Short mmCIF file of C-alpha atoms and ligand atoms in Angstrom, two decimals:
data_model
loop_
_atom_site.label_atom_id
_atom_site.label_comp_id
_atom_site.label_asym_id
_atom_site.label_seq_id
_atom_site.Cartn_x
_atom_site.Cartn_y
_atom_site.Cartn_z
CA UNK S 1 17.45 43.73 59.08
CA UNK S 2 16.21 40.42 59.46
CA UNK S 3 17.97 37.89 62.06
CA UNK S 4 18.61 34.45 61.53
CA UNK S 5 16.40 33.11 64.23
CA UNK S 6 13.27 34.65 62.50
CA UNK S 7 14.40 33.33 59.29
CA UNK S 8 15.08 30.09 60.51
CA UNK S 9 12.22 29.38 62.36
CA UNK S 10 9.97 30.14 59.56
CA UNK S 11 11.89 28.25 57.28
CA UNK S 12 11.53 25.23 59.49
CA UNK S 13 8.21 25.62 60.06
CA UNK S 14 7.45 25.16 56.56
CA UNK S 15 10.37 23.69 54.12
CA UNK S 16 10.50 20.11 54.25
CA UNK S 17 13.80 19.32 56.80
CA UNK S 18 16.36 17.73 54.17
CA UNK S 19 19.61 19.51 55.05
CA UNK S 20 21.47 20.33 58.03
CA UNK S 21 22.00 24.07 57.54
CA UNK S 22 24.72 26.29 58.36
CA UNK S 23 23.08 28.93 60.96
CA UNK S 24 23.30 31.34 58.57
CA UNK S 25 20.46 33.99 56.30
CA UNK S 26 21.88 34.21 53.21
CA UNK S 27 20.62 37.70 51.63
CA UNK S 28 23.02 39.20 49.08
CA UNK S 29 26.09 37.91 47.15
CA UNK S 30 29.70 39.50 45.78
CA UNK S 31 32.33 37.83 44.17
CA UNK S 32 33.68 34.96 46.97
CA UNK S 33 31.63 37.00 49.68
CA UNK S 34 28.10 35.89 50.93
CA UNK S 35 26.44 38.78 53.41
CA UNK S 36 23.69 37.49 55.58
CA UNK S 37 20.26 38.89 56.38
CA UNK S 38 21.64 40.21 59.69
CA UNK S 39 24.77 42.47 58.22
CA UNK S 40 27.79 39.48 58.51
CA UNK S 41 29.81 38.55 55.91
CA UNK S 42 31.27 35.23 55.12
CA UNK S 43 33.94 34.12 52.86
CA UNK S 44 32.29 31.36 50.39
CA UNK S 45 35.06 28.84 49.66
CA UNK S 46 31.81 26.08 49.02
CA UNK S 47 30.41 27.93 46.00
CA UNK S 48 27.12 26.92 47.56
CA UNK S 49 27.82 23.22 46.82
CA UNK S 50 30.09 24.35 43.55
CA UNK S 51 27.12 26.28 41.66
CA UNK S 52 28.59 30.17 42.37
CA UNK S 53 31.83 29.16 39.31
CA UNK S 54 31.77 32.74 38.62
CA UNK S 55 31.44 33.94 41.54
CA UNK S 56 28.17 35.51 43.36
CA UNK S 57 26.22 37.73 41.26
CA UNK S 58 28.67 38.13 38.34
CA UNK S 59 27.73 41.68 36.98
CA UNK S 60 27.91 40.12 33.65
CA UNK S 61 25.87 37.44 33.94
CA UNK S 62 23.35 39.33 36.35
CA UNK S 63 23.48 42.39 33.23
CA UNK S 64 22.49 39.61 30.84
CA UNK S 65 19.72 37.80 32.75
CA UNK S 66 18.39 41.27 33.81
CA UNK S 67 17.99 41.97 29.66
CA UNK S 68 16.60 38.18 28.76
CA UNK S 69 14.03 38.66 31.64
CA UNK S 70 13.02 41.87 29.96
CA UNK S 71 12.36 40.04 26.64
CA UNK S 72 11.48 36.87 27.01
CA UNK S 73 11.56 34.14 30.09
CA UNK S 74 10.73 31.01 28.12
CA UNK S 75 9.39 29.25 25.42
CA UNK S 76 10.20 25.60 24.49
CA UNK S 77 12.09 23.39 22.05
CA UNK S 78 9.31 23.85 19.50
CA UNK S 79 10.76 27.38 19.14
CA UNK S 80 14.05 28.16 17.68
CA UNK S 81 15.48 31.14 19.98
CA UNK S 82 18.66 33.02 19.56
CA UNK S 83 19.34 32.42 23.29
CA UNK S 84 19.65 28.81 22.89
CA UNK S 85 21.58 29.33 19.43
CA UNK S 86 24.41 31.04 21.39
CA UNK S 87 24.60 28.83 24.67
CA UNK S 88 24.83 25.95 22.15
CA UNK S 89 27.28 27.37 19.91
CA UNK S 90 29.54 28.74 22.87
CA UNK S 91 29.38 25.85 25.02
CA UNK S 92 30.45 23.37 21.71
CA UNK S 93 32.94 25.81 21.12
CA UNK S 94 34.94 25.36 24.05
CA UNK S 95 34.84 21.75 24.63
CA UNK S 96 36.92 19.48 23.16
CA UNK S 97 36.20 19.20 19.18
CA UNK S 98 35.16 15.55 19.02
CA UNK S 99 32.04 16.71 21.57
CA UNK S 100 29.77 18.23 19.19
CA UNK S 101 26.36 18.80 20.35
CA UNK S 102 24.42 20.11 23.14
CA UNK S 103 21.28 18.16 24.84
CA UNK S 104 20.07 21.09 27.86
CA UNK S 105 18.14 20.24 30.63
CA UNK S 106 17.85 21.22 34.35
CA UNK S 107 19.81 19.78 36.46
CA UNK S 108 23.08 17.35 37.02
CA UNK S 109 21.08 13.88 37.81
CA UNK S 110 18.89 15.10 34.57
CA UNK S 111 21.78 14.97 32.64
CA UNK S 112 23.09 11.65 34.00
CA UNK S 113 19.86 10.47 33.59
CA UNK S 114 19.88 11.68 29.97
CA UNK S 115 23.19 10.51 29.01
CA UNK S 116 22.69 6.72 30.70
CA UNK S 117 19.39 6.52 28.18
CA UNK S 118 21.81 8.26 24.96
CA UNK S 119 24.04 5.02 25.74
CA UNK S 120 21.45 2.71 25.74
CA UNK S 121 20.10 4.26 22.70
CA UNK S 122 23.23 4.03 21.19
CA UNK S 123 24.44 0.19 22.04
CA UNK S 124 21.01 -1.51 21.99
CA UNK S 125 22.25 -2.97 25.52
CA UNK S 126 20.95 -2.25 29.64
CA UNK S 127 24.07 -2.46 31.99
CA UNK S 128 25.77 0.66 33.61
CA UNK S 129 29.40 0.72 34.68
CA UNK S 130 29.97 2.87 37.76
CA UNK S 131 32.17 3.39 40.54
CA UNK S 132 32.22 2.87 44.29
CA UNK S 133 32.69 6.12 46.06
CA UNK S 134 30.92 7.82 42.79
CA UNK S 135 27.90 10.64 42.91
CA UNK S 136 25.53 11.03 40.20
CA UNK S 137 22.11 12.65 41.63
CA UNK S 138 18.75 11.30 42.92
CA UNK S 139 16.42 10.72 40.60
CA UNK S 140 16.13 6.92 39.77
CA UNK S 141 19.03 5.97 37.24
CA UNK S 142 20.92 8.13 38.64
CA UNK S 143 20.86 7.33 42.35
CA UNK S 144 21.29 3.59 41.21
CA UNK S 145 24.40 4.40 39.82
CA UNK S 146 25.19 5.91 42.86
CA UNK S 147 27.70 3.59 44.81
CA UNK S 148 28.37 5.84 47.94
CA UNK S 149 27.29 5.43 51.63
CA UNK S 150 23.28 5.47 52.02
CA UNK S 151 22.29 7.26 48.88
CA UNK S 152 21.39 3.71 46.62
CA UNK S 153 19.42 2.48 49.34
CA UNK S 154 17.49 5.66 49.89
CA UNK S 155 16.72 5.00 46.07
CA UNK S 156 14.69 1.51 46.42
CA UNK S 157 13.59 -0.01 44.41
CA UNK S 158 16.87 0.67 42.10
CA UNK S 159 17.09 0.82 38.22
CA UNK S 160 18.34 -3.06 37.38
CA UNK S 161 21.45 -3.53 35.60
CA UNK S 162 23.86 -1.01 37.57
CA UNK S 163 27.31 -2.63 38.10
CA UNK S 164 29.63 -1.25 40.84
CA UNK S 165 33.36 -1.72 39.47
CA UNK S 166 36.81 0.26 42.36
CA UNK S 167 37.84 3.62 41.61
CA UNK S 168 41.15 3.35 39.62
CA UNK S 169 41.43 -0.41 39.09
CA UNK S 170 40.61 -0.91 35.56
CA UNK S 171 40.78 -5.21 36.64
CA UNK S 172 37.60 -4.49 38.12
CA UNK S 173 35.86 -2.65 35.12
CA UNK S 174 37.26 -5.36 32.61
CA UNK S 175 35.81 -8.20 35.15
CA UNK S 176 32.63 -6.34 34.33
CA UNK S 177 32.45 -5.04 30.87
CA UNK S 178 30.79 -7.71 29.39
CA UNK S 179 28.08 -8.26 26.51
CA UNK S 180 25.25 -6.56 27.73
CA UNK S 181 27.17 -3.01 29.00
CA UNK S 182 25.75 0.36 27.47
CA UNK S 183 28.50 2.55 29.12
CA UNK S 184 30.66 3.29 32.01
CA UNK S 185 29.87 5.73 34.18
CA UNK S 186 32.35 8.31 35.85
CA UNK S 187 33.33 11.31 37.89
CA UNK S 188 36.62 11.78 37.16
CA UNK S 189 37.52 13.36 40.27
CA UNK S 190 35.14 11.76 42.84
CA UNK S 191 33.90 14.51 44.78
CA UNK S 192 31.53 13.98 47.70
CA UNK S 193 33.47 10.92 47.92
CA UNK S 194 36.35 12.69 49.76
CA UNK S 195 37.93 14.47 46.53
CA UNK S 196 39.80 11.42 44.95
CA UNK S 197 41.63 11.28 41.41
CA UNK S 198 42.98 8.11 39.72
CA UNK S 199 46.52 8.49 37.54
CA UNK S 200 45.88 9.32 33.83
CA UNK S 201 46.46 5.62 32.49
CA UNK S 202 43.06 4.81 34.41
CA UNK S 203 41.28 7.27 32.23
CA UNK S 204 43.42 5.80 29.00
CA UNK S 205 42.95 2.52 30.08
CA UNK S 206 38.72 2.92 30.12
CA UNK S 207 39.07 4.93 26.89
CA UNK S 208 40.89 1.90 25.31
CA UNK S 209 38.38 -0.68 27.03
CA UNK S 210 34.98 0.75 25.40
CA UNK S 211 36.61 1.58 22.40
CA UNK S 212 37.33 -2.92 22.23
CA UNK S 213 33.89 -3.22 23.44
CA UNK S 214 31.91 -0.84 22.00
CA UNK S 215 30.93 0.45 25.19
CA UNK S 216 30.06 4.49 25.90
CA UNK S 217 32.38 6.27 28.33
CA UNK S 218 30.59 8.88 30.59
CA UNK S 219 32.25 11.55 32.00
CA UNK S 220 30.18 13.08 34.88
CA UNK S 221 31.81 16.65 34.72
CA UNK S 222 28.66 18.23 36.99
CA UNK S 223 31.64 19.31 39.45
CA UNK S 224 34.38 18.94 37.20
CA UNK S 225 33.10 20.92 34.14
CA UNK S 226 33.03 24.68 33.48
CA UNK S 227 36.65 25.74 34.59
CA UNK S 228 37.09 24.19 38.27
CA UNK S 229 39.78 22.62 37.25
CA UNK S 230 41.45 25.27 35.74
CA UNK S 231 40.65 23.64 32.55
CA UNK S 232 37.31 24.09 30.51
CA UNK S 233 36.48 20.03 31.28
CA UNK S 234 38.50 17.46 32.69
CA UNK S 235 37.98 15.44 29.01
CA UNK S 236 40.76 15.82 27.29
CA UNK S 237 43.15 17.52 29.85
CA UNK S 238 46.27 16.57 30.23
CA UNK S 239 45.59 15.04 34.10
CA UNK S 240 42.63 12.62 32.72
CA UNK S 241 45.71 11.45 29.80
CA UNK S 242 44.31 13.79 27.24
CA UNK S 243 40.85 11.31 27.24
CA UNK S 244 37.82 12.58 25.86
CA UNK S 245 34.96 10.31 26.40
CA UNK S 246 31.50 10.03 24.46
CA UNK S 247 29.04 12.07 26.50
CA UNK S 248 29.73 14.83 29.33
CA UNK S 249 27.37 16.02 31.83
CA UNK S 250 27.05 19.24 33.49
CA UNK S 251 25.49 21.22 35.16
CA UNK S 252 26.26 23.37 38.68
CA UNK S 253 28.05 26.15 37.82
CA UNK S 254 27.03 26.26 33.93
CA UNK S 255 24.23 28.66 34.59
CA UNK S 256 25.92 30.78 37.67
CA UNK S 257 23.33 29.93 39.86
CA UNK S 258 20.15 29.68 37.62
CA UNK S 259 19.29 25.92 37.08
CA UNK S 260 20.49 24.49 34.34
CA UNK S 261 22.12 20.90 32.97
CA UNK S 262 23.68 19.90 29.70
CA UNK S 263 24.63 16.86 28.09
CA UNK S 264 27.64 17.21 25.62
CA UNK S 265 27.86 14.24 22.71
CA UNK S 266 29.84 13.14 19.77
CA UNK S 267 28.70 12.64 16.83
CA UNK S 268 28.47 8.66 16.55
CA UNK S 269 26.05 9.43 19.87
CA UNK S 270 24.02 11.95 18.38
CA UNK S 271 23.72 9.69 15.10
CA UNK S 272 21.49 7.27 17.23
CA UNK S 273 19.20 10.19 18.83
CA UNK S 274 15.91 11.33 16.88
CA UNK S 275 12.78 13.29 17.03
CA UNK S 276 11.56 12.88 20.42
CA UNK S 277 13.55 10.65 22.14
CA UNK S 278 14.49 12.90 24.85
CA UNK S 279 12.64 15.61 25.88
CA UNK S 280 12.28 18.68 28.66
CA UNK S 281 9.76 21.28 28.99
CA UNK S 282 11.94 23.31 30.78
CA UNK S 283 15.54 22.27 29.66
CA UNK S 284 16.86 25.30 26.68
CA UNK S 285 14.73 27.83 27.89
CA UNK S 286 15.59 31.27 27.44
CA UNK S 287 16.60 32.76 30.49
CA UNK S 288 18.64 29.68 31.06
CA UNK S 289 20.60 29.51 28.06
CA UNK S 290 21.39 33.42 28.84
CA UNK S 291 22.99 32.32 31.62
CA UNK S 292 25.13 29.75 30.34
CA UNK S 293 26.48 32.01 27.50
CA UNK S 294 26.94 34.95 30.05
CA UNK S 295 28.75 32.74 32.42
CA UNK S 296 31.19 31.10 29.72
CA UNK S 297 32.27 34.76 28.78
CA UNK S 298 32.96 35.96 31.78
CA UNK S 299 34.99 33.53 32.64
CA UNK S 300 36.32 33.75 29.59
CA UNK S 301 36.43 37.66 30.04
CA UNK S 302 38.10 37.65 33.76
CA UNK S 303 40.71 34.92 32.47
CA UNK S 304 39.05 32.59 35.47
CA UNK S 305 40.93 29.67 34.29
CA UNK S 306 44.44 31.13 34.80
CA UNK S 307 43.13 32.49 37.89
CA UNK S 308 42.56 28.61 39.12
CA UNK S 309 45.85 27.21 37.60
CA UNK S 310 47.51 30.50 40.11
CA UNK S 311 45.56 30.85 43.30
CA UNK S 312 45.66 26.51 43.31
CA UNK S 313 49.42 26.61 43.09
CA UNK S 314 50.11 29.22 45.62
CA UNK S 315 47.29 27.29 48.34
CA UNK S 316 48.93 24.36 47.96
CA UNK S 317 52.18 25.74 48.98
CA UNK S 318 50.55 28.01 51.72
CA UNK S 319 49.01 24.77 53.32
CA UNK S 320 52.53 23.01 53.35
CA UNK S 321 53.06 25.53 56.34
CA UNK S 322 49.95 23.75 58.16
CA UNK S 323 51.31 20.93 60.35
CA UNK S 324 47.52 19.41 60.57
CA UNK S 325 47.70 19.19 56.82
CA UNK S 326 48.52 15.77 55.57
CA UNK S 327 47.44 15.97 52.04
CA UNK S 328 45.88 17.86 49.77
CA UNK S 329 43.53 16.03 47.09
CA UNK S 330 42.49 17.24 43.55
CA UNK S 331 42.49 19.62 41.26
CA UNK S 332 42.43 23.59 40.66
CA UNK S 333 39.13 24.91 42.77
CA UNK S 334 37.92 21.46 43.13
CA UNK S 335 40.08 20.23 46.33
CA UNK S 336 39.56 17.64 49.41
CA UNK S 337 42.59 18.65 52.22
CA UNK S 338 42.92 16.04 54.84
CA UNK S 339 43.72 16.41 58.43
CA UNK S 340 45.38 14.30 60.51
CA UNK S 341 42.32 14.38 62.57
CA UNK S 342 38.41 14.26 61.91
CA UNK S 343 37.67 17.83 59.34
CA UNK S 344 34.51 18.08 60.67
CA UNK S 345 36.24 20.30 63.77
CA UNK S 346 38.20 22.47 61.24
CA UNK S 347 34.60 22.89 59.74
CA UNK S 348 32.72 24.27 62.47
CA UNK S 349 36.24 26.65 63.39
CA UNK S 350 36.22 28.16 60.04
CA UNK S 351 32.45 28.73 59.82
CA UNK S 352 32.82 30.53 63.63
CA UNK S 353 35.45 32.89 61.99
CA UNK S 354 32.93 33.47 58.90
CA UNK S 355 34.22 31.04 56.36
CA UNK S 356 32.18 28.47 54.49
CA UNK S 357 33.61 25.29 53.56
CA UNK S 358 32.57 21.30 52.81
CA UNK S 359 32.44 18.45 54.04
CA UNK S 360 32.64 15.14 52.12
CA UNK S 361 32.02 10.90 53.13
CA UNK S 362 35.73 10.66 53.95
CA UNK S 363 35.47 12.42 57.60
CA UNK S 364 39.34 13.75 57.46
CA UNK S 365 38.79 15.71 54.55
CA UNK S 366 37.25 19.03 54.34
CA UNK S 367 36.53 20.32 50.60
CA UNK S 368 37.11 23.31 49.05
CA UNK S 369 34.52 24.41 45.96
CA UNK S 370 35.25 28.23 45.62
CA UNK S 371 34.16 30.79 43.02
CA UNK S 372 36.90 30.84 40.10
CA UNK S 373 37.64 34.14 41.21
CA UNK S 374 39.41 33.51 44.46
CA UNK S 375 42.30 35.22 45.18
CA UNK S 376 45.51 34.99 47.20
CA UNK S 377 44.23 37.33 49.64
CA UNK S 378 41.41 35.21 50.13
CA UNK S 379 43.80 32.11 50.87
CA UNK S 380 45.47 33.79 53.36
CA UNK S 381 42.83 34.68 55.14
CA UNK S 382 41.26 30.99 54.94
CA UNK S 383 45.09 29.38 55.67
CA UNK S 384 45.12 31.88 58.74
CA UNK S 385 42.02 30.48 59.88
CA UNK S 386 42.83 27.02 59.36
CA UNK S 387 46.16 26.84 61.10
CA UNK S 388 45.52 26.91 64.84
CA UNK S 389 49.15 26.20 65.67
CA UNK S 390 49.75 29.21 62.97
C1 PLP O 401 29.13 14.72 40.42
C2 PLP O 401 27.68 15.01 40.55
N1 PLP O 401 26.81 14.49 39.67
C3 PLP O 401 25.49 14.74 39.75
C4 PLP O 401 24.97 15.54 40.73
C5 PLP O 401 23.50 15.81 40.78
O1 PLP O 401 23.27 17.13 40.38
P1 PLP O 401 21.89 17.84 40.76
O2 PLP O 401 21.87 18.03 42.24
O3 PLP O 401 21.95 19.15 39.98
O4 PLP O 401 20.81 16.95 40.29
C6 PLP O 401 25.81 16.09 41.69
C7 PLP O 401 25.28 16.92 42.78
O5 PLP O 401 25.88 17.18 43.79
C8 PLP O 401 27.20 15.83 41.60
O6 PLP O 401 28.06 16.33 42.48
#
């Protein structure tokens, strides 16, 4: 057994001190239940920042990697590989028809970074659309598109041509969507931004506005994708108005844990992409695309999705109980509930009684990421926690 202190301290002494971490060794995953190095076990309802979809360790996705491993790690696009056929074909296959093809790469801001330069490709213009309060990654384009607290600044010199239109008032995009704009830019449920949604005739009323202007919509689905909203995507459910825009990006809980992003295109996109124009060592490698077709099944497998639609419905009703509850934000496993006070307190009392949750920039509201596979058990265990009054 090794305790956290050791662990810590040597991890301090030589990782580079980006993140304020929870004072806790993570050794061995199950399901919704993380045990540390020194024989505790905590309830995950953070996914580990909404990666862990399936839940920690899946056996079915840990059987398949355990097999690719065996036969072969990597080798590049200049290789056709079965691995990469399936993940392609299963991942098409379950989002909505009009999104035809798969780009893979590594990560989420890869894929936003990816599907920024497919609009550009596509329109011949320069200008991104995106949203205050919006998240897209770190990497240049994508932390310039990036329109929440310190995270553009931290990104200096920023990508010209990014355009910062208000969550949910489509006055704001139109004042904006002029000659010169590739695409807008989106998560549909903003989530580090303190969980917010906007009514389905936002999402129509962007769908109608590129189609006038011959603009790409972007639908950052790195949280919202593979099944955290108890749908496949948020494009084309029936909360975003049944919209389906021109790209998705994903990436989080697509591999289960093993790093991989995805960019998801129609075919008038994918008309206007050729030999070489994007390109990833890494992104379709083997052991990755295992993963992605592993994870898709199981959730398939487990009926994950019906799961969500359930265990949401019965937490939202269990948290009407809590008086410090004043609303909860969201959608299936992807949920921001606000307090009446600051969330961060709630926070720290949840993680002393062994339950991980979120934060996010809007300091009432805690957020709520769990595996797929969360149960009503589970929830009353976290709503008995929560509840001091209770
Ligand atoms: C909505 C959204 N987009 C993009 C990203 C960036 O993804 P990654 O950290 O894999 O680059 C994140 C990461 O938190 C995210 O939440």
């Amino acid at each position: 057994m090794e305790s956290v202190l050791s662990v810590a301290n040597t991890e301090d002494q030589f990782q580079l001190a980006t993140y304020k971490k929870m004072p806790i060794a993570a050794e061995r995953g199950e399901g919704v239940w993380i045990y540390t190095s020194d024989g505790d076990k905590y309830l995950d309802l953070y996914g580990g920042h909404a990666v862990a979809g399936t839940g920690h360790c899946h056996p079915h996705v840990v059987n398949a990697l355990r097999q690719q491993a065996g036969e072969l790690l990597f080798y590049s696009n200049l290789v056709y590989s079965g691995a990469r056929a399936r993940a392609a074909e299963k991942l098409v296959s379950i989002a909505p028809p009009a999104l035809t093809k798969a780009f893979f790469c590594n990560s989420g801001t890869e894929a936003n970074e990816n599907a920024m330069r497919m609009a550009r490709m596509a329109t011949g213009r320069e200008q991104i659309i995106t949203f205050s309060g919006g998240f897209h990654g770190r990497t240049a384009d994508s932390i310039s598109a990036t329109f929440l607290g310190k995270y553009r600044a931290l990104g200096k010199p920023n990508v010209p041509g990014h355009l910062e239109a208000d969550f949910g008032n489509i006055d704001s995009v139109r004042e904006l969507a002029g000659e010169n704009v590739a695409a807008i830019m989106l998560e549909p449920i903003q989530s580090m931004g303190g969980v917010r949604m906007a009514q389905p005739d936002f999402y129509r009323s962007l769908r109608a506005l590129c189609d006038e202007r011959g603009i790409v919509l972007i639908y950052d689905e790195v949280q919202t994708g593979v099944g955290r909203t108890g749908e496949w995507f948020f494009a084309g459910s029936a909360a975003g108005g049944g919209v389906v825009p021109d790209i998705v990006t994903l990436a989080k809980a697509l591999g289960s844990g093993v790093p991989v992003g995805a960019c998801l295109v129609n075919e008038a996109i994918a008309s206007h992409i050729k030999e070489n124009d994007l390109g990833t060592t890494f992104g379709g490698g083997m052991l990755a695309m295992a993963a992605v077709t592993a994870t898709l099944e199981a959730i398939e497998m487990d009926g994950m999705l019906e799961n969500v639609r359930r265990v949401e419905a019965y937490l939202r009703s269990r948290l009407r109980e809590v008086k410090q509850v004043v609303a909860v934000h969201g959608l299936g496993f992807l949920l921001g509930i606000e307090f009446s006070d600051n969330a961060a307190a709630v926070h720290k009392r949840l993680l002393e009684r062994k339950i991980i949750t979120g934060t996010s920039s809007n300091p009432k509201v805690l957020r709520l990421l769990p595996p797929l596979c969360l149960t009503e058990e589970h929830v009353d265990q976290f709503v008995l926690a929560t509840d001091v009054h209770g």
